[in-house]
Amino acid sequence: MAALDGRTAIVTGAGQGVGRGIALALAAAGARVAVVGRTLDKVEGVAAEIGDAARAFRCDVKDAASIDALVAAVVGAFGGIDILVNNAQEVPLGPLAEVSDEAFAAGFESGPLASFRLMKACHPHLKASGQGVIVNLATSAAVRWDMSGYGAYAAVKEATRILTRAAAAEWGVDGIRALTIAPHADSPGLKAWIEGRPEEAEAFFRTIPLRRIGRCEEDIGRAVAALCGPEFGYFTGATVPLDGGQANFD
């Protein structure tokens, strides 16, 4: 019997990269997966990879009504929600003087505000599950040795990390665990960063003790699946740096 048999997971931003890797790994561990994204054909492709245990759902996480409709649709399709993975995020990158108000606001709307809304919308179902788990995504950019060019991005992600800690403290009594992961993975976004800033990327890789970038499914997805399983049933409120040992969140 797989560790997540009978459980239902929502994964946002699951059409590619880390979200896709998490969706695939959760399904491999036995979960039914709501594969969620803005671009329906992408999430339909991932759902097809998974097979009968998955369904694709379109959702704009910046829109509150779309979030409410998503949660209702997932409950209607699967009967409940046991796991919520908030992965979708628009990333405001660049020096502070060059990041527009619009880009910064979009980062908050798609990140901490969307996570906040989804957490609240899913709360009754996660509570009813008796073994609900929330996994939110942060970034080790928040603890970089040089924050230049990453301040707006890290600020957005740190807001999500704090919300996760608050959920762990407030909702533990409801049987809900809340965790943050901070992954390095070979996602399309990271590949674009490597191509755009090769010298910075090379220097960055030398700071990773394991000397490699994580794989979306094998390293990040499988870790998330394990964290959602019964072996970690007493683990909550923490930030887990899935980054080959590079970050220090102490």
mmCIF file of C-alpha atoms in Angstrom:
data_model
loop_
_atom_site.group_PDB
_atom_site.id
_atom_site.type_symbol
_atom_site.label_atom_id
_atom_site.label_comp_id
_atom_site.label_asym_id
_atom_site.label_seq_id
_atom_site.Cartn_x
_atom_site.Cartn_y
_atom_site.Cartn_z
ATOM 1 C CA MET A 1 0.000 0.000 0.000
ATOM 2 C CA ALA A 2 1.438 3.383 -1.034
ATOM 3 C CA ALA A 3 1.905 6.022 1.650
ATOM 4 C CA LEU A 4 -0.638 8.452 0.168
ATOM 5 C CA ASP A 5 -3.294 5.984 -1.022
ATOM 6 C CA GLY A 6 -6.785 7.480 -0.800
ATOM 7 C CA ARG A 7 -5.591 11.048 -0.339
ATOM 8 C CA THR A 8 -6.289 13.972 -2.661
ATOM 9 C CA ALA A 9 -3.753 16.706 -3.425
ATOM 10 C CA ILE A 10 -4.011 20.092 -5.102
ATOM 11 C CA VAL A 11 -0.811 21.272 -6.785
ATOM 12 C CA THR A 12 -0.819 24.769 -8.287
ATOM 13 C CA GLY A 13 1.523 25.760 -11.084
ATOM 14 C CA ALA A 14 1.706 22.080 -11.985
ATOM 15 C CA GLY A 15 2.030 22.426 -15.738
ATOM 16 C CA GLN A 16 5.829 22.391 -15.708
ATOM 17 C CA GLY A 17 8.952 22.442 -13.563
ATOM 18 C CA VAL A 18 8.753 21.909 -9.819
ATOM 19 C CA GLY A 19 4.948 21.802 -9.780
ATOM 20 C CA ARG A 20 4.900 19.060 -12.388
ATOM 21 C CA GLY A 21 7.570 17.138 -10.494
ATOM 22 C CA ILE A 22 5.591 17.350 -7.257
ATOM 23 C CA ALA A 23 2.367 16.265 -8.980
ATOM 24 C CA LEU A 24 4.069 13.234 -10.537
ATOM 25 C CA ALA A 25 5.688 12.218 -7.255
ATOM 26 C CA LEU A 26 2.488 12.573 -5.223
ATOM 27 C CA ALA A 27 0.648 10.408 -7.740
ATOM 28 C CA ALA A 28 3.435 7.813 -7.635
ATOM 29 C CA ALA A 29 2.988 7.712 -3.855
ATOM 30 C CA GLY A 30 -0.703 6.877 -4.306
ATOM 31 C CA ALA A 31 -2.422 10.278 -4.172
ATOM 32 C CA ARG A 32 -5.129 11.521 -6.500
ATOM 33 C CA VAL A 33 -3.891 14.815 -7.898
ATOM 34 C CA ALA A 34 -5.648 17.978 -9.017
ATOM 35 C CA VAL A 35 -3.146 19.359 -11.522
ATOM 36 C CA VAL A 36 -3.746 23.111 -11.516
ATOM 37 C CA GLY A 37 -2.507 25.924 -13.728
ATOM 38 C CA ARG A 38 -3.450 28.947 -15.800
ATOM 39 C CA THR A 39 -2.739 27.203 -19.111
ATOM 40 C CA LEU A 40 -5.148 24.311 -19.458
ATOM 41 C CA ASP A 41 -3.288 22.393 -22.146
ATOM 42 C CA LYS A 42 -0.142 22.236 -19.995
ATOM 43 C CA VAL A 43 -1.923 20.806 -16.963
ATOM 44 C CA GLU A 44 -3.928 18.477 -19.166
ATOM 45 C CA GLY A 45 -0.634 17.125 -20.471
ATOM 46 C CA VAL A 46 0.647 16.466 -16.959
ATOM 47 C CA ALA A 47 -2.651 14.866 -15.944
ATOM 48 C CA ALA A 48 -2.399 12.597 -18.967
ATOM 49 C CA GLU A 49 1.112 11.582 -17.872
ATOM 50 C CA ILE A 50 -0.269 10.576 -14.492
ATOM 51 C CA GLY A 51 -3.350 8.813 -15.778
ATOM 52 C CA ASP A 52 -6.636 8.044 -14.033
ATOM 53 C CA ALA A 53 -5.443 9.364 -10.663
ATOM 54 C CA ALA A 54 -5.261 12.951 -11.952
ATOM 55 C CA ARG A 55 -7.526 15.643 -13.307
ATOM 56 C CA ALA A 56 -6.585 18.984 -14.809
ATOM 57 C CA PHE A 57 -8.095 22.236 -13.528
ATOM 58 C CA ARG A 58 -7.619 25.749 -14.830
ATOM 59 C CA CYS A 59 -7.226 28.425 -12.166
ATOM 60 C CA ASP A 60 -5.863 31.962 -12.027
ATOM 61 C CA VAL A 61 -4.519 32.088 -8.476
ATOM 62 C CA LYS A 62 -4.554 35.900 -8.575
ATOM 63 C CA ASP A 63 -8.358 35.783 -8.770
ATOM 64 C CA ALA A 64 -10.265 34.982 -5.554
ATOM 65 C CA ALA A 65 -13.349 33.748 -7.406
ATOM 66 C CA SER A 66 -11.212 31.387 -9.490
ATOM 67 C CA ILE A 67 -9.708 29.950 -6.300
ATOM 68 C CA ASP A 68 -13.119 29.348 -4.736
ATOM 69 C CA ALA A 69 -14.322 27.696 -7.949
ATOM 70 C CA LEU A 70 -11.223 25.491 -8.014
ATOM 71 C CA VAL A 71 -11.700 24.213 -4.474
ATOM 72 C CA ALA A 72 -15.378 23.465 -5.120
ATOM 73 C CA ALA A 73 -14.511 21.645 -8.357
ATOM 74 C CA VAL A 74 -11.797 19.529 -6.735
ATOM 75 C CA VAL A 75 -14.077 18.551 -3.857
ATOM 76 C CA GLY A 76 -16.788 17.713 -6.370
ATOM 77 C CA ALA A 77 -14.415 15.566 -8.403
ATOM 78 C CA PHE A 78 -12.560 13.772 -5.618
ATOM 79 C CA GLY A 79 -14.754 14.143 -2.535
ATOM 80 C CA GLY A 80 -12.287 16.088 -0.388
ATOM 81 C CA ILE A 81 -8.834 17.630 -0.076
ATOM 82 C CA ASP A 82 -5.987 16.233 2.034
ATOM 83 C CA ILE A 83 -2.915 18.007 0.644
ATOM 84 C CA LEU A 84 -2.445 21.538 -0.672
ATOM 85 C CA VAL A 85 0.774 22.509 -2.482
ATOM 86 C CA ASN A 86 1.046 26.228 -3.246
ATOM 87 C CA ASN A 87 3.660 26.331 -5.995
ATOM 88 C CA ALA A 88 2.343 28.899 -8.502
ATOM 89 C CA GLN A 89 4.193 32.228 -8.343
ATOM 90 C CA GLU A 90 5.005 35.195 -10.547
ATOM 91 C CA VAL A 91 8.566 36.246 -9.761
ATOM 92 C CA PRO A 92 9.563 39.935 -9.425
ATOM 93 C CA LEU A 93 13.309 39.935 -10.185
ATOM 94 C CA GLY A 94 15.812 42.743 -10.527
ATOM 95 C CA PRO A 95 17.402 45.542 -8.499
ATOM 96 C CA LEU A 96 14.946 47.349 -6.249
ATOM 97 C CA ALA A 97 15.109 50.534 -8.326
ATOM 98 C CA GLU A 98 14.099 48.591 -11.440
ATOM 99 C CA VAL A 99 11.256 46.453 -10.075
ATOM 100 C CA SER A 100 7.944 48.111 -10.918
ATOM 101 C CA ASP A 101 5.080 48.462 -8.476
ATOM 102 C CA GLU A 102 3.039 46.301 -10.835
ATOM 103 C CA ALA A 103 5.590 43.457 -10.836
ATOM 104 C CA PHE A 104 5.987 43.609 -7.057
ATOM 105 C CA ALA A 105 2.215 43.594 -6.548
ATOM 106 C CA ALA A 106 1.829 40.674 -8.977
ATOM 107 C CA GLY A 107 4.382 38.757 -6.931
ATOM 108 C CA PHE A 108 2.340 39.237 -3.773
ATOM 109 C CA GLU A 109 -0.971 38.514 -5.500
ATOM 110 C CA SER A 110 0.261 35.271 -7.050
ATOM 111 C CA GLY A 111 2.340 34.217 -4.043
ATOM 112 C CA PRO A 112 1.404 34.980 -0.430
ATOM 113 C CA LEU A 113 -2.072 36.339 -1.161
ATOM 114 C CA ALA A 114 -2.961 33.377 -3.382
ATOM 115 C CA SER A 115 -1.512 30.950 -0.834
ATOM 116 C CA PHE A 116 -3.445 32.701 1.944
ATOM 117 C CA ARG A 117 -6.703 32.423 0.000
ATOM 118 C CA LEU A 118 -6.153 28.791 -0.938
ATOM 119 C CA MET A 119 -5.196 27.840 2.597
ATOM 120 C CA LYS A 120 -8.392 29.395 3.951
ATOM 121 C CA ALA A 121 -10.573 27.905 1.205
ATOM 122 C CA CYS A 122 -9.093 24.435 1.761
ATOM 123 C CA HIS A 123 -9.034 24.633 5.566
ATOM 124 C CA PRO A 124 -12.440 22.989 6.204
ATOM 125 C CA HIS A 125 -11.530 20.102 3.911
ATOM 126 C CA LEU A 126 -8.024 19.691 5.322
ATOM 127 C CA LYS A 127 -9.547 19.662 8.806
ATOM 128 C CA ALA A 128 -12.148 17.093 7.803
ATOM 129 C CA SER A 129 -9.350 14.941 6.402
ATOM 130 C CA GLY A 130 -7.804 14.533 9.853
ATOM 131 C CA GLN A 131 -4.387 14.389 8.191
ATOM 132 C CA GLY A 132 -4.264 17.601 6.189
ATOM 133 C CA VAL A 133 -0.950 18.935 4.949
ATOM 134 C CA ILE A 134 -0.058 22.308 3.437
ATOM 135 C CA VAL A 135 3.220 22.681 1.566
ATOM 136 C CA ASN A 136 4.174 26.212 0.509
ATOM 137 C CA LEU A 137 7.216 27.189 -1.515
ATOM 138 C CA ALA A 138 9.810 29.711 -0.390
ATOM 139 C CA THR A 139 13.312 30.452 -1.652
ATOM 140 C CA SER A 140 16.858 30.360 -0.345
ATOM 141 C CA ALA A 141 17.298 33.724 -2.100
ATOM 142 C CA ALA A 142 16.022 35.116 1.206
ATOM 143 C CA VAL A 143 19.249 34.018 2.902
ATOM 144 C CA ARG A 144 21.693 34.670 0.057
ATOM 145 C CA TRP A 145 25.112 36.075 0.837
ATOM 146 C CA ASP A 146 24.289 38.898 -1.613
ATOM 147 C CA MET A 147 20.668 40.013 -1.937
ATOM 148 C CA SER A 148 21.328 42.254 -4.942
ATOM 149 C CA GLY A 149 18.643 41.675 -7.541
ATOM 150 C CA TYR A 150 16.599 39.354 -5.329
ATOM 151 C CA GLY A 151 15.103 41.633 -2.680
ATOM 152 C CA ALA A 152 11.590 41.896 -4.131
ATOM 153 C CA TYR A 153 11.451 38.177 -4.950
ATOM 154 C CA ALA A 154 12.689 37.156 -1.512
ATOM 155 C CA ALA A 155 10.307 39.564 0.235
ATOM 156 C CA VAL A 156 7.366 37.935 -1.529
ATOM 157 C CA LYS A 157 8.537 34.432 -0.669
ATOM 158 C CA GLU A 158 9.295 35.298 2.958
ATOM 159 C CA ALA A 159 5.719 36.507 3.393
ATOM 160 C CA THR A 160 4.534 33.064 2.304
ATOM 161 C CA ARG A 161 6.974 31.415 4.703
ATOM 162 C CA ILE A 162 5.596 33.387 7.649
ATOM 163 C CA LEU A 163 2.007 32.523 6.709
ATOM 164 C CA THR A 164 3.013 28.864 6.708
ATOM 165 C CA ARG A 165 4.423 29.106 10.203
ATOM 166 C CA ALA A 166 1.237 30.831 11.395
ATOM 167 C CA ALA A 167 -0.921 28.091 9.841
ATOM 168 C CA ALA A 168 1.146 25.436 11.610
ATOM 169 C CA ALA A 169 0.638 27.208 14.941
ATOM 170 C CA GLU A 170 -3.071 27.966 14.517
ATOM 171 C CA TRP A 171 -4.287 24.869 12.692
ATOM 172 C CA GLY A 172 -2.288 22.137 14.372
ATOM 173 C CA VAL A 173 -5.244 21.627 16.683
ATOM 174 C CA ASP A 174 -7.283 20.851 13.553
ATOM 175 C CA GLY A 175 -4.901 18.059 12.601
ATOM 176 C CA ILE A 176 -3.320 20.138 9.830
ATOM 177 C CA ARG A 177 0.426 20.299 9.296
ATOM 178 C CA ALA A 178 2.017 23.208 7.386
ATOM 179 C CA LEU A 179 5.512 23.146 5.929
ATOM 180 C CA THR A 180 7.652 25.307 3.681
ATOM 181 C CA ILE A 181 10.164 23.985 1.189
ATOM 182 C CA ALA A 182 12.910 26.067 -0.421
ATOM 183 C CA PRO A 183 14.039 24.114 -3.481
ATOM 184 C CA HIS A 184 16.751 24.429 -6.091
ATOM 185 C CA ALA A 185 15.534 22.505 -9.111
ATOM 186 C CA ASP A 186 16.153 22.260 -12.829
ATOM 187 C CA SER A 187 12.968 24.132 -13.667
ATOM 188 C CA PRO A 188 12.457 26.302 -16.769
ATOM 189 C CA GLY A 189 12.903 29.391 -14.593
ATOM 190 C CA LEU A 190 16.262 28.251 -13.261
ATOM 191 C CA LYS A 191 17.442 27.249 -16.716
ATOM 192 C CA ALA A 192 16.563 30.728 -17.996
ATOM 193 C CA TRP A 193 18.508 32.258 -15.087
ATOM 194 C CA ILE A 194 21.556 30.114 -15.901
ATOM 195 C CA GLU A 195 21.411 31.206 -19.531
ATOM 196 C CA GLY A 196 20.933 34.868 -18.601
ATOM 197 C CA ARG A 197 23.546 35.041 -15.841
ATOM 198 C CA PRO A 198 26.073 32.274 -16.543
ATOM 199 C CA GLU A 199 28.917 33.691 -14.431
ATOM 200 C CA GLU A 200 26.658 34.249 -11.423
ATOM 201 C CA ALA A 201 25.185 30.788 -11.887
ATOM 202 C CA GLU A 202 28.613 29.156 -11.979
ATOM 203 C CA ALA A 203 29.626 30.924 -8.766
ATOM 204 C CA PHE A 204 26.328 29.951 -7.177
ATOM 205 C CA PHE A 205 26.716 26.260 -8.020
ATOM 206 C CA ARG A 206 30.087 26.211 -6.254
ATOM 207 C CA THR A 207 28.291 27.104 -3.010
ATOM 208 C CA ILE A 208 26.098 23.977 -3.157
ATOM 209 C CA PRO A 209 27.787 21.223 -1.118
ATOM 210 C CA LEU A 210 26.297 18.463 -3.303
ATOM 211 C CA ARG A 211 27.498 20.358 -6.408
ATOM 212 C CA ARG A 212 24.354 19.860 -8.429
ATOM 213 C CA ILE A 213 20.850 21.233 -8.936
ATOM 214 C CA GLY A 214 17.942 19.140 -7.756
ATOM 215 C CA ARG A 215 15.690 17.253 -10.149
ATOM 216 C CA CYS A 216 12.068 18.362 -10.127
ATOM 217 C CA GLU A 217 10.474 14.968 -9.562
ATOM 218 C CA GLU A 218 13.195 12.774 -8.106
ATOM 219 C CA ASP A 219 14.664 15.255 -5.606
ATOM 220 C CA ILE A 220 11.919 17.797 -4.931
ATOM 221 C CA GLY A 221 8.698 15.922 -5.685
ATOM 222 C CA ARG A 222 9.638 12.769 -3.821
ATOM 223 C CA ALA A 223 10.726 14.790 -0.800
ATOM 224 C CA VAL A 224 7.341 16.531 -0.762
ATOM 225 C CA ALA A 225 5.548 13.186 -1.057
ATOM 226 C CA ALA A 226 7.529 11.882 1.898
ATOM 227 C CA LEU A 227 6.800 14.998 3.972
ATOM 228 C CA CYS A 228 3.075 14.516 3.321
ATOM 229 C CA GLY A 229 3.192 10.901 4.453
ATOM 230 C CA PRO A 230 2.632 9.316 7.864
ATOM 231 C CA GLU A 231 6.340 9.052 8.674
ATOM 232 C CA PHE A 232 6.418 12.847 9.070
ATOM 233 C CA GLY A 233 3.145 13.090 10.966
ATOM 234 C CA TYR A 234 4.767 15.024 13.845
ATOM 235 C CA PHE A 235 6.658 17.454 11.622
ATOM 236 C CA THR A 236 5.162 20.912 11.100
ATOM 237 C CA GLY A 237 6.011 24.616 11.035
ATOM 238 C CA ALA A 238 9.474 24.132 9.537
ATOM 239 C CA THR A 239 11.260 25.337 6.428
ATOM 240 C CA VAL A 240 12.939 22.465 4.599
ATOM 241 C CA PRO A 241 15.759 23.632 2.290
ATOM 242 C CA LEU A 242 15.779 21.150 -0.592
ATOM 243 C CA ASP A 243 18.892 22.720 -2.045
ATOM 244 C CA GLY A 244 21.815 20.362 -1.668
ATOM 245 C CA GLY A 245 22.892 21.984 1.597
ATOM 246 C CA GLN A 246 23.373 25.533 0.273
ATOM 247 C CA ALA A 247 20.946 27.564 2.397
ATOM 248 C CA ASN A 248 20.934 28.370 6.089
ATOM 249 C CA PHE A 249 17.500 29.285 7.465
ATOM 250 C CA ASP A 250 18.634 29.238 11.138
#
